[in-house]
C-alpha cells in the first residue's frame, strides 16, 4: 500500500522568509506523480506543483520549488519570498500512473505567514 | 469550462436520513473520485470511477454508494446518514495519463 507522511502539522514564518515543507512517501511502484496542493481558507484545492517520478530535474513554479529525492522517497516543497497569501494548508499527494490513478494524500501542514 | 461542480455547498442532515451529493465535470475526463476530508487526516478516497459504468471502492467506502451512468456525472449517495459522516466532501476528475486531478469546491456535510 502507498502511504504519504507529512511530519510537520504546523509551521509559521515571517513574510519574505523561505520555508520548506517536508513529505516522505512509500511505494514499490516506479511510475508515479507527486503533487503539492494548497488549500486556503476558501477550502478550494489548488495545485501548486507537480513532479513526474521519471524526471530527475526538480520542478519549479515561480516561488515554489521541490527537492525530489527518489531513492530516499522524499519530496519537500520550498516556498521562497513567502507572502501573506501563502497562508494555507498544504497537502503532499502521490498518484500511480497505471490503473485507477488514485491520489493518496498526506495529513497536511498548516502554514501561517506572519506580517 | 465550469470545471468540476458540486452541489450543495452545505448540508445538514439528521441521523438516518439519506441524500445525494452531486458532482459534474465538463472536461470529458475518464477518471472521477470522491474524497472526504477530516481534521488531521488529509483527504481519503471513498469511491472512484475509471469510466462510465465502472466504479470501485476506495479507502473508506462504507455507508456510501456511487454510480456512473455518464462521463460527466458521478453522484455520491449517503444511504443512512450517521454523525461519523460529518465531513467535507470533495469530488475530483482527471484525464487518462494526465495525473493532475481537478477538484470541485467541496460540500460541508453535518449529520446531527
mmCIF file with all atom_site columns, C-alpha atoms in Angstrom:
data_model
loop_
_atom_site.group_PDB
_atom_site.id
_atom_site.type_symbol
_atom_site.label_atom_id
_atom_site.label_alt_id
_atom_site.label_comp_id
_atom_site.label_asym_id
_atom_site.label_entity_id
_atom_site.label_seq_id
_atom_site.pdbx_PDB_ins_code
_atom_site.Cartn_x
_atom_site.Cartn_y
_atom_site.Cartn_z
_atom_site.occupancy
_atom_site.B_iso_or_equiv
_atom_site.pdbx_formal_charge
_atom_site.auth_seq_id
_atom_site.auth_comp_id
_atom_site.auth_asym_id
_atom_site.auth_atom_id
_atom_site.pdbx_PDB_model_num
ATOM 1   C CA . UNK A 1 1   ? 0.000   0.000  0.000   1.00 0.00 ? 1   UNK A CA 1
ATOM 2   C CA . UNK A 1 2   ? 1.110   3.525  -0.706  1.00 0.00 ? 2   UNK A CA 1
ATOM 3   C CA . UNK A 1 3   ? 1.455   5.996  2.144   1.00 0.00 ? 3   UNK A CA 1
ATOM 4   C CA . UNK A 1 4   ? 2.369   9.674  2.369   1.00 0.00 ? 4   UNK A CA 1
ATOM 5   C CA . UNK A 1 5   ? 3.691   11.244 5.557   1.00 0.00 ? 5   UNK A CA 1
ATOM 6   C CA . UNK A 1 6   ? 3.930   14.930 6.401   1.00 0.00 ? 6   UNK A CA 1
ATOM 7   C CA . UNK A 1 7   ? 5.734   15.221 9.715   1.00 0.00 ? 7   UNK A CA 1
ATOM 8   C CA . UNK A 1 8   ? 5.083   18.922 10.347  1.00 0.00 ? 8   UNK A CA 1
ATOM 9   C CA . UNK A 1 9   ? 1.462   19.551 11.413  1.00 0.00 ? 9   UNK A CA 1
ATOM 10  C CA . UNK A 1 10  ? 2.039   23.314 11.672  1.00 0.00 ? 10  UNK A CA 1
ATOM 11  C CA . UNK A 1 11  ? 4.645   25.851 10.600  1.00 0.00 ? 11  UNK A CA 1
ATOM 12  C CA . UNK A 1 12  ? 4.912   29.588 10.941  1.00 0.00 ? 12  UNK A CA 1
ATOM 13  C CA . UNK A 1 13  ? 7.335   32.043 9.302   1.00 0.00 ? 13  UNK A CA 1
ATOM 14  C CA . UNK A 1 14  ? 7.661   35.772 8.734   1.00 0.00 ? 14  UNK A CA 1
ATOM 15  C CA . UNK A 1 15  ? 6.706   37.329 5.435   1.00 0.00 ? 15  UNK A CA 1
ATOM 16  C CA . UNK A 1 16  ? 9.539   37.272 2.835   1.00 0.00 ? 16  UNK A CA 1
ATOM 17  C CA . UNK A 1 17  ? 11.284  34.338 4.528   1.00 0.00 ? 17  UNK A CA 1
ATOM 18  C CA . UNK A 1 18  ? 11.891  30.984 2.884   1.00 0.00 ? 18  UNK A CA 1
ATOM 19  C CA . UNK A 1 19  ? 10.124  27.921 4.252   1.00 0.00 ? 19  UNK A CA 1
ATOM 20  C CA . UNK A 1 20  ? 10.441  24.218 3.473   1.00 0.00 ? 20  UNK A CA 1
ATOM 21  C CA . UNK A 1 21  ? 7.653   21.693 3.992   1.00 0.00 ? 21  UNK A CA 1
ATOM 22  C CA . UNK A 1 22  ? 8.601   18.027 4.307   1.00 0.00 ? 22  UNK A CA 1
ATOM 23  C CA . UNK A 1 23  ? 6.991   14.988 2.729   1.00 0.00 ? 23  UNK A CA 1
ATOM 24  C CA . UNK A 1 24  ? 8.004   11.343 2.553   1.00 0.00 ? 24  UNK A CA 1
ATOM 25  C CA . UNK A 1 25  ? 6.191   8.541  0.791   1.00 0.00 ? 25  UNK A CA 1
ATOM 26  C CA . UNK A 1 26  ? 6.326   4.806  0.491   1.00 0.00 ? 26  UNK A CA 1
ATOM 27  C CA . UNK A 1 27  ? 5.703   2.784  -2.656  1.00 0.00 ? 27  UNK A CA 1
ATOM 28  C CA . UNK A 1 28  ? 7.103   -0.127 -4.622  1.00 0.00 ? 28  UNK A CA 1
ATOM 29  C CA . UNK A 1 29  ? 5.938   1.387  -7.910  1.00 0.00 ? 29  UNK A CA 1
ATOM 30  C CA . UNK A 1 30  ? 8.296   3.059  -10.347 1.00 0.00 ? 30  UNK A CA 1
ATOM 31  C CA . UNK A 1 31  ? 5.989   5.289  -12.406 1.00 0.00 ? 31  UNK A CA 1
ATOM 32  C CA . UNK A 1 32  ? 4.116   7.888  -10.426 1.00 0.00 ? 32  UNK A CA 1
ATOM 33  C CA . UNK A 1 33  ? 3.439   11.570 -9.935  1.00 0.00 ? 33  UNK A CA 1
ATOM 34  C CA . UNK A 1 34  ? 3.930   13.635 -6.817  1.00 0.00 ? 34  UNK A CA 1
ATOM 35  C CA . UNK A 1 35  ? 1.985   16.792 -6.081  1.00 0.00 ? 35  UNK A CA 1
ATOM 36  C CA . UNK A 1 36  ? 1.717   19.616 -3.630  1.00 0.00 ? 36  UNK A CA 1
ATOM 37  C CA . UNK A 1 37  ? -1.781  21.024 -3.201  1.00 0.00 ? 37  UNK A CA 1
ATOM 38  C CA . UNK A 1 38  ? -2.668  24.225 -1.358  1.00 0.00 ? 38  UNK A CA 1
ATOM 39  C CA . UNK A 1 39  ? -5.958  24.649 0.498   1.00 0.00 ? 39  UNK A CA 1
ATOM 40  C CA . UNK A 1 40  ? -6.637  28.241 1.607   1.00 0.00 ? 40  UNK A CA 1
ATOM 41  C CA . UNK A 1 41  ? -9.494  29.112 3.976   1.00 0.00 ? 41  UNK A CA 1
ATOM 42  C CA . UNK A 1 42  ? -11.825 29.141 0.952   1.00 0.00 ? 42  UNK A CA 1
ATOM 43  C CA . UNK A 1 43  ? -11.495 25.321 1.024   1.00 0.00 ? 43  UNK A CA 1
ATOM 44  C CA . UNK A 1 44  ? -10.642 25.082 -2.689  1.00 0.00 ? 44  UNK A CA 1
ATOM 45  C CA . UNK A 1 45  ? -7.885  22.567 -3.515  1.00 0.00 ? 45  UNK A CA 1
ATOM 46  C CA . UNK A 1 46  ? -5.293  24.299 -5.700  1.00 0.00 ? 46  UNK A CA 1
ATOM 47  C CA . UNK A 1 47  ? -2.440  22.511 -7.425  1.00 0.00 ? 47  UNK A CA 1
ATOM 48  C CA . UNK A 1 48  ? 0.876   24.167 -6.539  1.00 0.00 ? 48  UNK A CA 1
ATOM 49  C CA . UNK A 1 49  ? 3.412   21.959 -8.281  1.00 0.00 ? 49  UNK A CA 1
ATOM 50  C CA . UNK A 1 50  ? 3.787   18.540 -9.904  1.00 0.00 ? 50  UNK A CA 1
ATOM 51  C CA . UNK A 1 51  ? 6.757   16.185 -10.291 1.00 0.00 ? 51  UNK A CA 1
ATOM 52  C CA . UNK A 1 52  ? 6.946   13.139 -12.552 1.00 0.00 ? 52  UNK A CA 1
ATOM 53  C CA . UNK A 1 53  ? 8.997   10.403 -10.926 1.00 0.00 ? 53  UNK A CA 1
ATOM 54  C CA . UNK A 1 54  ? 10.934  9.622  -14.112 1.00 0.00 ? 54  UNK A CA 1
ATOM 55  C CA . UNK A 1 55  ? 12.266  13.189 -14.291 1.00 0.00 ? 55  UNK A CA 1
ATOM 56  C CA . UNK A 1 56  ? 15.456  13.839 -12.371 1.00 0.00 ? 56  UNK A CA 1
ATOM 57  C CA . UNK A 1 57  ? 15.154  17.603 -12.622 1.00 0.00 ? 57  UNK A CA 1
ATOM 58  C CA . UNK A 1 58  ? 13.296  19.205 -9.751  1.00 0.00 ? 58  UNK A CA 1
ATOM 59  C CA . UNK A 1 59  ? 10.093  21.017 -10.712 1.00 0.00 ? 59  UNK A CA 1
ATOM 60  C CA . UNK A 1 60  ? 9.789   24.773 -10.152 1.00 0.00 ? 60  UNK A CA 1
ATOM 61  C CA . UNK A 1 61  ? 6.836   27.151 -10.427 1.00 0.00 ? 61  UNK A CA 1
ATOM 62  C CA . UNK A 1 62  ? 7.792   30.761 -9.747  1.00 0.00 ? 62  UNK A CA 1
ATOM 63  C CA . UNK A 1 63  ? 8.472   30.984 -5.976  1.00 0.00 ? 63  UNK A CA 1
ATOM 64  C CA . UNK A 1 64  ? 7.716   27.291 -5.441  1.00 0.00 ? 64  UNK A CA 1
ATOM 65  C CA . UNK A 1 65  ? 10.244  24.520 -5.973  1.00 0.00 ? 65  UNK A CA 1
ATOM 66  C CA . UNK A 1 66  ? 10.657  20.947 -4.870  1.00 0.00 ? 66  UNK A CA 1
ATOM 67  C CA . UNK A 1 67  ? 13.546  18.790 -3.749  1.00 0.00 ? 67  UNK A CA 1
ATOM 68  C CA . UNK A 1 68  ? 12.741  15.335 -5.126  1.00 0.00 ? 68  UNK A CA 1
ATOM 69  C CA . UNK A 1 69  ? 14.935  12.540 -3.800  1.00 0.00 ? 69  UNK A CA 1
ATOM 70  C CA . UNK A 1 70  ? 13.599  9.364  -5.423  1.00 0.00 ? 70  UNK A CA 1
ATOM 71  C CA . UNK A 1 71  ? 15.893  6.903  -3.651  1.00 0.00 ? 71  UNK A CA 1
ATOM 72  C CA . UNK A 1 72  ? 15.057  8.416  -0.282  1.00 0.00 ? 72  UNK A CA 1
ATOM 73  C CA . UNK A 1 73  ? 11.358  8.759  -1.232  1.00 0.00 ? 73  UNK A CA 1
ATOM 74  C CA . UNK A 1 74  ? 11.369  12.359 -0.168  1.00 0.00 ? 74  UNK A CA 1
ATOM 75  C CA . UNK A 1 75  ? 9.529   15.272 -1.789  1.00 0.00 ? 75  UNK A CA 1
ATOM 76  C CA . UNK A 1 76  ? 9.876   18.596 0.013   1.00 0.00 ? 76  UNK A CA 1
ATOM 77  C CA . UNK A 1 77  ? 8.363   21.932 -1.039  1.00 0.00 ? 77  UNK A CA 1
ATOM 78  C CA . UNK A 1 78  ? 10.315  25.162 -0.760  1.00 0.00 ? 78  UNK A CA 1
ATOM 79  C CA . UNK A 1 79  ? 8.493   28.488 -0.804  1.00 0.00 ? 79  UNK A CA 1
ATOM 80  C CA . UNK A 1 80  ? 10.768  31.447 -1.409  1.00 0.00 ? 80  UNK A CA 1
ATOM 81  C CA . UNK A 1 81  ? 9.944   35.069 -0.543  1.00 0.00 ? 81  UNK A CA 1
ATOM 82  C CA . UNK A 1 82  ? 6.825   33.919 1.294   1.00 0.00 ? 82  UNK A CA 1
ATOM 83  C CA . UNK A 1 83  ? 3.718   36.093 1.053   1.00 0.00 ? 83  UNK A CA 1
ATOM 84  C CA . UNK A 1 84  ? 0.655   36.513 3.264   1.00 0.00 ? 84  UNK A CA 1
ATOM 85  C CA . UNK A 1 85  ? -1.418  34.819 0.573   1.00 0.00 ? 85  UNK A CA 1
ATOM 86  C CA . UNK A 1 86  ? 0.640   31.639 1.026   1.00 0.00 ? 86  UNK A CA 1
ATOM 87  C CA . UNK A 1 87  ? -1.104  31.057 4.355   1.00 0.00 ? 87  UNK A CA 1
ATOM 88  C CA . UNK A 1 88  ? -2.973  27.757 3.863   1.00 0.00 ? 88  UNK A CA 1
ATOM 89  C CA . UNK A 1 89  ? -2.995  24.023 4.466   1.00 0.00 ? 89  UNK A CA 1
ATOM 90  C CA . UNK A 1 90  ? -0.528  22.245 2.205   1.00 0.00 ? 90  UNK A CA 1
ATOM 91  C CA . UNK A 1 91  ? -1.000  18.630 1.192   1.00 0.00 ? 91  UNK A CA 1
ATOM 92  C CA . UNK A 1 92  ? 1.540   16.338 -0.370  1.00 0.00 ? 92  UNK A CA 1
ATOM 93  C CA . UNK A 1 93  ? -0.024  13.677 -2.627  1.00 0.00 ? 93  UNK A CA 1
ATOM 94  C CA . UNK A 1 94  ? 1.036   10.697 -4.668  1.00 0.00 ? 94  UNK A CA 1
ATOM 95  C CA . UNK A 1 95  ? -0.538  9.076  -7.733  1.00 0.00 ? 95  UNK A CA 1
ATOM 96  C CA . UNK A 1 96  ? 0.406   5.899  -9.584  1.00 0.00 ? 96  UNK A CA 1
ATOM 97  C CA . UNK A 1 97  ? 0.185   6.420  -13.339 1.00 0.00 ? 97  UNK A CA 1
ATOM 98  C CA . UNK A 1 98  ? -1.187  2.985  -14.278 1.00 0.00 ? 98  UNK A CA 1
ATOM 99  C CA . UNK A 1 99  ? -4.564  1.648  -13.286 1.00 0.00 ? 99  UNK A CA 1
ATOM 100 C CA . UNK A 1 100 ? -7.127  3.600  -11.324 1.00 0.00 ? 100 UNK A CA 1
ATOM 101 C CA . UNK A 1 101 ? -4.989  6.717  -10.809 1.00 0.00 ? 101 UNK A CA 1
ATOM 102 C CA . UNK A 1 102 ? -5.966  7.221  -7.190  1.00 0.00 ? 102 UNK A CA 1
ATOM 103 C CA . UNK A 1 103 ? -4.462  10.073 -5.208  1.00 0.00 ? 103 UNK A CA 1
ATOM 104 C CA . UNK A 1 104 ? -3.041  9.284  -1.765  1.00 0.00 ? 104 UNK A CA 1
ATOM 105 C CA . UNK A 1 105 ? -2.711  12.301 0.496   1.00 0.00 ? 105 UNK A CA 1
ATOM 106 C CA . UNK A 1 106 ? -0.580  13.157 3.473   1.00 0.00 ? 106 UNK A CA 1
ATOM 107 C CA . UNK A 1 107 ? -2.117  14.581 6.632   1.00 0.00 ? 107 UNK A CA 1
ATOM 108 C CA . UNK A 1 108 ? -1.321  18.166 5.710   1.00 0.00 ? 108 UNK A CA 1
ATOM 109 C CA . UNK A 1 109 ? 0.825   21.023 7.086   1.00 0.00 ? 109 UNK A CA 1
ATOM 110 C CA . UNK A 1 110 ? -0.828  24.215 8.244   1.00 0.00 ? 110 UNK A CA 1
ATOM 111 C CA . UNK A 1 111 ? 1.419   27.086 7.140   1.00 0.00 ? 111 UNK A CA 1
ATOM 112 C CA . UNK A 1 112 ? 0.996   30.577 8.551   1.00 0.00 ? 112 UNK A CA 1
ATOM 113 C CA . UNK A 1 113 ? 2.833   33.563 7.087   1.00 0.00 ? 113 UNK A CA 1
ATOM 114 C CA . UNK A 1 114 ? 3.088   36.380 9.625   1.00 0.00 ? 114 UNK A CA 1
ATOM 115 C CA . UNK A 1 115 ? 3.345   40.061 8.617   1.00 0.00 ? 115 UNK A CA 1
ATOM 116 C CA . UNK B 2 1   ? -15.467 25.439 -18.936 1.00 0.00 ? 1   UNK B CA 1
ATOM 117 C CA . UNK B 2 2   ? -17.055 25.206 -15.494 1.00 0.00 ? 2   UNK B CA 1
ATOM 118 C CA . UNK B 2 3   ? -14.538 22.511 -14.483 1.00 0.00 ? 3   UNK B CA 1
ATOM 119 C CA . UNK B 2 4   ? -15.805 20.349 -11.609 1.00 0.00 ? 4   UNK B CA 1
ATOM 120 C CA . UNK B 2 5   ? -19.017 21.457 -9.945  1.00 0.00 ? 5   UNK B CA 1
ATOM 121 C CA . UNK B 2 6   ? -20.552 20.150 -6.725  1.00 0.00 ? 6   UNK B CA 1
ATOM 122 C CA . UNK B 2 7   ? -23.925 20.730 -5.120  1.00 0.00 ? 7   UNK B CA 1
ATOM 123 C CA . UNK B 2 8   ? -24.908 21.535 -2.479  1.00 0.00 ? 8   UNK B CA 1
ATOM 124 C CA . UNK B 2 9   ? -22.143 23.585 -0.802  1.00 0.00 ? 9   UNK B CA 1
ATOM 125 C CA . UNK B 2 10  ? -23.569 22.994 2.672   1.00 0.00 ? 10  UNK B CA 1
ATOM 126 C CA . UNK B 2 11  ? -25.996 20.409 4.044   1.00 0.00 ? 11  UNK B CA 1
ATOM 127 C CA . UNK B 2 12  ? -27.335 19.439 7.457   1.00 0.00 ? 12  UNK B CA 1
ATOM 128 C CA . UNK B 2 13  ? -28.913 16.012 7.879   1.00 0.00 ? 13  UNK B CA 1
ATOM 129 C CA . UNK B 2 14  ? -30.463 14.137 10.739  1.00 0.00 ? 14  UNK B CA 1
ATOM 130 C CA . UNK B 2 15  ? -29.203 10.677 11.607  1.00 0.00 ? 15  UNK B CA 1
ATOM 131 C CA . UNK B 2 16  ? -30.833 8.088  9.363   1.00 0.00 ? 16  UNK B CA 1
ATOM 132 C CA . UNK B 2 17  ? -31.695 10.431 6.513   1.00 0.00 ? 17  UNK B CA 1
ATOM 133 C CA . UNK B 2 18  ? -30.415 9.767  3.013   1.00 0.00 ? 18  UNK B CA 1
ATOM 134 C CA . UNK B 2 19  ? -29.185 12.211 0.404   1.00 0.00 ? 19  UNK B CA 1
ATOM 135 C CA . UNK B 2 20  ? -27.163 12.516 -2.779  1.00 0.00 ? 20  UNK B CA 1
ATOM 136 C CA . UNK B 2 21  ? -24.186 14.795 -3.311  1.00 0.00 ? 21  UNK B CA 1
ATOM 137 C CA . UNK B 2 22  ? -23.978 15.822 -6.936  1.00 0.00 ? 22  UNK B CA 1
ATOM 138 C CA . UNK B 2 23  ? -20.760 16.104 -8.958  1.00 0.00 ? 23  UNK B CA 1
ATOM 139 C CA . UNK B 2 24  ? -20.341 17.014 -12.604 1.00 0.00 ? 24  UNK B CA 1
ATOM 140 C CA . UNK B 2 25  ? -17.389 17.809 -14.864 1.00 0.00 ? 25  UNK B CA 1
ATOM 141 C CA . UNK B 2 26  ? -17.309 19.235 -18.378 1.00 0.00 ? 26  UNK B CA 1
ATOM 142 C CA . UNK B 2 27  ? -13.733 18.305 -19.320 1.00 0.00 ? 27  UNK B CA 1
ATOM 143 C CA . UNK B 2 28  ? -14.559 14.840 -20.728 1.00 0.00 ? 28  UNK B CA 1
ATOM 144 C CA . UNK B 2 29  ? -12.371 13.219 -18.067 1.00 0.00 ? 29  UNK B CA 1
ATOM 145 C CA . UNK B 2 30  ? -12.446 9.451  -17.708 1.00 0.00 ? 30  UNK B CA 1
ATOM 146 C CA . UNK B 2 31  ? -11.473 9.358  -14.034 1.00 0.00 ? 31  UNK B CA 1
ATOM 147 C CA . UNK B 2 32  ? -13.628 10.712 -11.230 1.00 0.00 ? 32  UNK B CA 1
ATOM 148 C CA . UNK B 2 33  ? -13.250 10.326 -7.477  1.00 0.00 ? 33  UNK B CA 1
ATOM 149 C CA . UNK B 2 34  ? -14.906 11.205 -4.188  1.00 0.00 ? 34  UNK B CA 1
ATOM 150 C CA . UNK B 2 35  ? -12.849 12.120 -1.112  1.00 0.00 ? 35  UNK B CA 1
ATOM 151 C CA . UNK B 2 36  ? -13.708 13.080 2.410   1.00 0.00 ? 36  UNK B CA 1
ATOM 152 C CA . UNK B 2 37  ? -11.611 15.476 4.448   1.00 0.00 ? 37  UNK B CA 1
ATOM 153 C CA . UNK B 2 38  ? -11.438 15.226 8.215   1.00 0.00 ? 38  UNK B CA 1
ATOM 154 C CA . UNK B 2 39  ? -9.203  17.260 10.557  1.00 0.00 ? 39  UNK B CA 1
ATOM 155 C CA . UNK B 2 40  ? -5.687  15.832 10.859  1.00 0.00 ? 40  UNK B CA 1
ATOM 156 C CA . UNK B 2 41  ? -6.315  13.093 8.303   1.00 0.00 ? 41  UNK B CA 1
ATOM 157 C CA . UNK B 2 42  ? -5.904  14.716 4.921   1.00 0.00 ? 42  UNK B CA 1
ATOM 158 C CA . UNK B 2 43  ? -8.230  13.563 2.164   1.00 0.00 ? 43  UNK B CA 1
ATOM 159 C CA . UNK B 2 44  ? -9.297  9.937  1.996   1.00 0.00 ? 44  UNK B CA 1
ATOM 160 C CA . UNK B 2 45  ? -10.707 8.210  -1.055  1.00 0.00 ? 45  UNK B CA 1
ATOM 161 C CA . UNK B 2 46  ? -14.302 6.969  -0.757  1.00 0.00 ? 46  UNK B CA 1
ATOM 162 C CA . UNK B 2 47  ? -15.121 5.676  -4.261  1.00 0.00 ? 47  UNK B CA 1
ATOM 163 C CA . UNK B 2 48  ? -13.742 6.204  -7.706  1.00 0.00 ? 48  UNK B CA 1
ATOM 164 C CA . UNK B 2 49  ? -14.612 5.557  -11.353 1.00 0.00 ? 49  UNK B CA 1
ATOM 165 C CA . UNK B 2 50  ? -12.380 4.911  -14.361 1.00 0.00 ? 50  UNK B CA 1
ATOM 166 C CA . UNK B 2 51  ? -15.177 5.469  -16.875 1.00 0.00 ? 51  UNK B CA 1
ATOM 167 C CA . UNK B 2 52  ? -18.924 5.373  -17.424 1.00 0.00 ? 52  UNK B CA 1
ATOM 168 C CA . UNK B 2 53  ? -20.384 2.212  -15.927 1.00 0.00 ? 53  UNK B CA 1
ATOM 169 C CA . UNK B 2 54  ? -17.247 1.357  -13.920 1.00 0.00 ? 54  UNK B CA 1
ATOM 170 C CA . UNK B 2 55  ? -16.857 2.155  -10.220 1.00 0.00 ? 55  UNK B CA 1
ATOM 171 C CA . UNK B 2 56  ? -14.784 0.765  -7.381  1.00 0.00 ? 56  UNK B CA 1
ATOM 172 C CA . UNK B 2 57  ? -14.230 1.239  -3.663  1.00 0.00 ? 57  UNK B CA 1
ATOM 173 C CA . UNK B 2 58  ? -11.555 3.395  -2.157  1.00 0.00 ? 58  UNK B CA 1
ATOM 174 C CA . UNK B 2 59  ? -10.189 3.504  1.379   1.00 0.00 ? 59  UNK B CA 1
ATOM 175 C CA . UNK B 2 60  ? -13.404 4.413  3.258   1.00 0.00 ? 60  UNK B CA 1
ATOM 176 C CA . UNK B 2 61  ? -16.426 3.215  1.226   1.00 0.00 ? 61  UNK B CA 1
ATOM 177 C CA . UNK B 2 62  ? -18.783 2.051  3.989   1.00 0.00 ? 62  UNK B CA 1
ATOM 178 C CA . UNK B 2 63  ? -22.079 3.928  4.125   1.00 0.00 ? 63  UNK B CA 1
ATOM 179 C CA . UNK B 2 64  ? -21.692 5.403  0.638   1.00 0.00 ? 64  UNK B CA 1
ATOM 180 C CA . UNK B 2 65  ? -22.871 4.365  -2.798  1.00 0.00 ? 65  UNK B CA 1
ATOM 181 C CA . UNK B 2 66  ? -21.919 5.656  -6.261  1.00 0.00 ? 66  UNK B CA 1
ATOM 182 C CA . UNK B 2 67  ? -22.882 5.159  -9.879  1.00 0.00 ? 67  UNK B CA 1
ATOM 183 C CA . UNK B 2 68  ? -21.505 6.497  -13.148 1.00 0.00 ? 68  UNK B CA 1
ATOM 184 C CA . UNK B 2 69  ? -24.119 6.398  -15.889 1.00 0.00 ? 69  UNK B CA 1
ATOM 185 C CA . UNK B 2 70  ? -22.484 9.201  -17.918 1.00 0.00 ? 70  UNK B CA 1
ATOM 186 C CA . UNK B 2 71  ? -18.949 10.522 -18.342 1.00 0.00 ? 71  UNK B CA 1
ATOM 187 C CA . UNK B 2 72  ? -19.992 13.867 -16.855 1.00 0.00 ? 72  UNK B CA 1
ATOM 188 C CA . UNK B 2 73  ? -21.770 12.888 -13.637 1.00 0.00 ? 73  UNK B CA 1
ATOM 189 C CA . UNK B 2 74  ? -20.648 10.987 -10.557 1.00 0.00 ? 74  UNK B CA 1
ATOM 190 C CA . UNK B 2 75  ? -23.154 11.283 -7.674  1.00 0.00 ? 75  UNK B CA 1
ATOM 191 C CA . UNK B 2 76  ? -22.370 10.113 -4.141  1.00 0.00 ? 76  UNK B CA 1
ATOM 192 C CA . UNK B 2 77  ? -25.251 8.678  -2.107  1.00 0.00 ? 77  UNK B CA 1
ATOM 193 C CA . UNK B 2 78  ? -25.399 8.502  1.662   1.00 0.00 ? 78  UNK B CA 1
ATOM 194 C CA . UNK B 2 79  ? -27.747 5.631  2.389   1.00 0.00 ? 79  UNK B CA 1
ATOM 195 C CA . UNK B 2 80  ? -28.458 6.285  6.088   1.00 0.00 ? 80  UNK B CA 1
ATOM 196 C CA . UNK B 2 81  ? -26.519 9.250  7.446   1.00 0.00 ? 81  UNK B CA 1
ATOM 197 C CA . UNK B 2 82  ? -24.524 8.865  10.661  1.00 0.00 ? 82  UNK B CA 1
ATOM 198 C CA . UNK B 2 83  ? -22.696 11.500 12.754  1.00 0.00 ? 83  UNK B CA 1
ATOM 199 C CA . UNK B 2 84  ? -19.398 9.845  11.714  1.00 0.00 ? 84  UNK B CA 1
ATOM 200 C CA . UNK B 2 85  ? -20.116 11.046 8.166   1.00 0.00 ? 85  UNK B CA 1
ATOM 201 C CA . UNK B 2 86  ? -19.869 14.679 9.222   1.00 0.00 ? 86  UNK B CA 1
ATOM 202 C CA . UNK B 2 87  ? -17.063 15.885 6.968   1.00 0.00 ? 87  UNK B CA 1
ATOM 203 C CA . UNK B 2 88  ? -16.137 17.948 3.936   1.00 0.00 ? 88  UNK B CA 1
ATOM 204 C CA . UNK B 2 89  ? -16.599 16.036 0.681   1.00 0.00 ? 89  UNK B CA 1
ATOM 205 C CA . UNK B 2 90  ? -14.633 16.696 -2.490  1.00 0.00 ? 90  UNK B CA 1
ATOM 206 C CA . UNK B 2 91  ? -15.220 15.401 -5.977  1.00 0.00 ? 91  UNK B CA 1
ATOM 207 C CA . UNK B 2 92  ? -12.298 15.333 -8.412  1.00 0.00 ? 92  UNK B CA 1
ATOM 208 C CA . UNK B 2 93  ? -11.616 14.344 -12.011 1.00 0.00 ? 93  UNK B CA 1
ATOM 209 C CA . UNK B 2 94  ? -8.619  13.791 -14.275 1.00 0.00 ? 94  UNK B CA 1
ATOM 210 C CA . UNK B 2 95  ? -7.935  12.702 -17.808 1.00 0.00 ? 95  UNK B CA 1
ATOM 211 C CA . UNK B 2 96  ? -6.151  9.446  -18.628 1.00 0.00 ? 96  UNK B CA 1
ATOM 212 C CA . UNK B 2 97  ? -2.424  9.706  -18.089 1.00 0.00 ? 97  UNK B CA 1
ATOM 213 C CA . UNK B 2 98  ? -2.680  13.347 -17.062 1.00 0.00 ? 98  UNK B CA 1
ATOM 214 C CA . UNK B 2 99  ? -2.034  12.846 -13.368 1.00 0.00 ? 99  UNK B CA 1
ATOM 215 C CA . UNK B 2 100 ? -3.330  16.172 -12.122 1.00 0.00 ? 100 UNK B CA 1
ATOM 216 C CA . UNK B 2 101 ? -6.757  15.934 -10.507 1.00 0.00 ? 101 UNK B CA 1
ATOM 217 C CA . UNK B 2 102 ? -9.153  18.870 -10.695 1.00 0.00 ? 102 UNK B CA 1
ATOM 218 C CA . UNK B 2 103 ? -11.229 19.388 -7.569  1.00 0.00 ? 103 UNK B CA 1
ATOM 219 C CA . UNK B 2 104 ? -14.710 20.724 -7.032  1.00 0.00 ? 104 UNK B CA 1
ATOM 220 C CA . UNK B 2 105 ? -15.359 23.381 -4.361  1.00 0.00 ? 105 UNK B CA 1
ATOM 221 C CA . UNK B 2 106 ? -16.422 20.825 -1.739  1.00 0.00 ? 106 UNK B CA 1
ATOM 222 C CA . UNK B 2 107 ? -19.575 20.132 0.282   1.00 0.00 ? 107 UNK B CA 1
ATOM 223 C CA . UNK B 2 108 ? -19.632 20.603 4.037   1.00 0.00 ? 108 UNK B CA 1
ATOM 224 C CA . UNK B 2 109 ? -21.971 17.992 5.498   1.00 0.00 ? 109 UNK B CA 1
ATOM 225 C CA . UNK B 2 110 ? -23.114 17.931 9.112   1.00 0.00 ? 110 UNK B CA 1
ATOM 226 C CA . UNK B 2 111 ? -25.066 14.983 10.495  1.00 0.00 ? 111 UNK B CA 1
ATOM 227 C CA . UNK B 2 112 ? -26.814 15.585 13.821  1.00 0.00 ? 112 UNK B CA 1
#
